[in-house]
Structure formats: C-alpha cells, structure tokens
Tab-separated table of C-alpha atoms in Angstrom:
chain	number	residue	atom	x	y	z
A	1	UNK	CA	-21.041	0.186	-29.295
A	2	UNK	CA	-22.485	-0.532	-25.852
A	3	UNK	CA	-20.732	1.167	-22.955
A	4	UNK	CA	-20.596	0.718	-19.210
A	5	UNK	CA	-22.069	3.256	-16.838
A	6	UNK	CA	-21.788	3.960	-13.126
A	7	UNK	CA	-23.967	5.132	-10.282
A	8	UNK	CA	-23.608	5.728	-6.566
A	9	UNK	CA	-25.669	4.323	-3.730
A	10	UNK	CA	-25.863	6.804	-0.853
A	11	UNK	CA	-27.015	6.061	2.682
A	12	UNK	CA	-26.516	8.940	5.114
A	13	UNK	CA	-22.889	10.027	4.847
A	14	UNK	CA	-21.783	6.757	3.214
A	15	UNK	CA	-21.420	6.350	-0.558
A	16	UNK	CA	-20.571	3.322	-2.694
A	17	UNK	CA	-19.730	3.718	-6.385
A	18	UNK	CA	-21.012	0.904	-8.590
A	19	UNK	CA	-19.981	0.146	-12.171
A	20	UNK	CA	-22.673	-1.410	-14.324
A	21	UNK	CA	-21.874	-3.733	-17.198
A	22	UNK	CA	-23.515	-3.090	-20.544
A	23	UNK	CA	-26.128	-5.734	-21.375
A	24	UNK	CA	-26.957	-4.441	-24.858
A	25	UNK	CA	-30.718	-4.381	-24.217
A	26	UNK	CA	-32.929	-2.442	-21.774
A	27	UNK	CA	-34.967	-5.613	-21.223
A	28	UNK	CA	-31.942	-7.714	-20.256
A	29	UNK	CA	-30.859	-7.424	-16.636
A	30	UNK	CA	-27.803	-8.563	-14.724
A	31	UNK	CA	-27.178	-8.696	-10.974
A	32	UNK	CA	-24.440	-6.412	-9.683
A	33	UNK	CA	-23.316	-6.758	-6.048
A	34	UNK	CA	-23.094	-3.316	-4.465
A	35	UNK	CA	-21.529	-4.067	-1.107
A	36	UNK	CA	-22.433	-3.303	2.486
A	37	UNK	CA	-23.793	-0.099	3.960
A	38	UNK	CA	-24.519	-0.002	7.679
A	39	UNK	CA	-27.536	1.703	9.200
A	40	UNK	CA	-26.107	2.955	12.480
A	41	UNK	CA	-29.315	3.658	14.386
A	42	UNK	CA	-32.957	2.663	14.458
A	43	UNK	CA	-35.429	4.925	12.682
A	44	UNK	CA	-35.850	6.306	9.200
A	45	UNK	CA	-32.994	6.057	6.703
A	46	UNK	CA	-32.855	7.387	3.157
A	47	UNK	CA	-31.232	5.356	0.404
A	48	UNK	CA	-30.490	7.238	-2.828
A	49	UNK	CA	-29.262	6.038	-6.223
A	50	UNK	CA	-27.503	8.755	-8.222
A	51	UNK	CA	-25.801	8.724	-11.647
A	52	UNK	CA	-22.065	9.355	-11.954
A	53	UNK	CA	-21.838	12.305	-14.345
A	54	UNK	CA	-18.632	11.486	-16.212
A	55	UNK	CA	-19.284	8.927	-18.940
A	56	UNK	CA	-22.931	8.500	-17.927
A	57	UNK	CA	-24.962	6.112	-20.045
A	58	UNK	CA	-28.636	5.553	-19.126
A	59	UNK	CA	-29.433	2.353	-17.250
A	60	UNK	CA	-32.663	0.504	-16.578
A	61	UNK	CA	-32.608	-0.235	-12.840
A	62	UNK	CA	-34.983	-3.083	-12.090
A	63	UNK	CA	-34.596	-3.451	-8.339
A	64	UNK	CA	-32.439	-3.062	-5.272
A	65	UNK	CA	-32.419	-5.969	-2.841
A	66	UNK	CA	-31.629	-5.241	0.802
A	67	UNK	CA	-30.590	-7.954	3.235
A	68	UNK	CA	-29.434	-8.029	6.848
A	69	UNK	CA	-25.652	-8.143	7.276
A	70	UNK	CA	-24.248	-11.505	8.228
C-alpha cells in the first residue's frame, strides 16, 4: 500500500506543514501548492525542508518553485 507523507517548509520563524499525496512511483511527480511565506527584510534568508517524523514515508522532492507574492 502506498501512503501519504508530510514535510515542513521553514523560513525564519515561519513554518508551513505540507501533506504529500502518494504517487506510487519515485519517478512520477505531482505539484503540491505550499502556500505563502513572507520574507520580511532584504538580505539573506534560509529556506529549509524538513520531514514530519510521525508517519514519515520517504519522498522524492524534484523542485521548489518560488514566486513573488501577488
């Protein structure tokens, strides 16, 4: 059986939890909207992707697309 997993996207003191659907194949990808995280000031910012421990199933993360807020 193929199970969902989850990870968090962390930017500074802000965290968004993201559930990932099971695709059934590490070569098959699906787009998952994460949401909006604001960068409050100019300069360097660190974006981290971390697994959620409970119920963790490995994922194959292909990319993260960043776009200006509208």
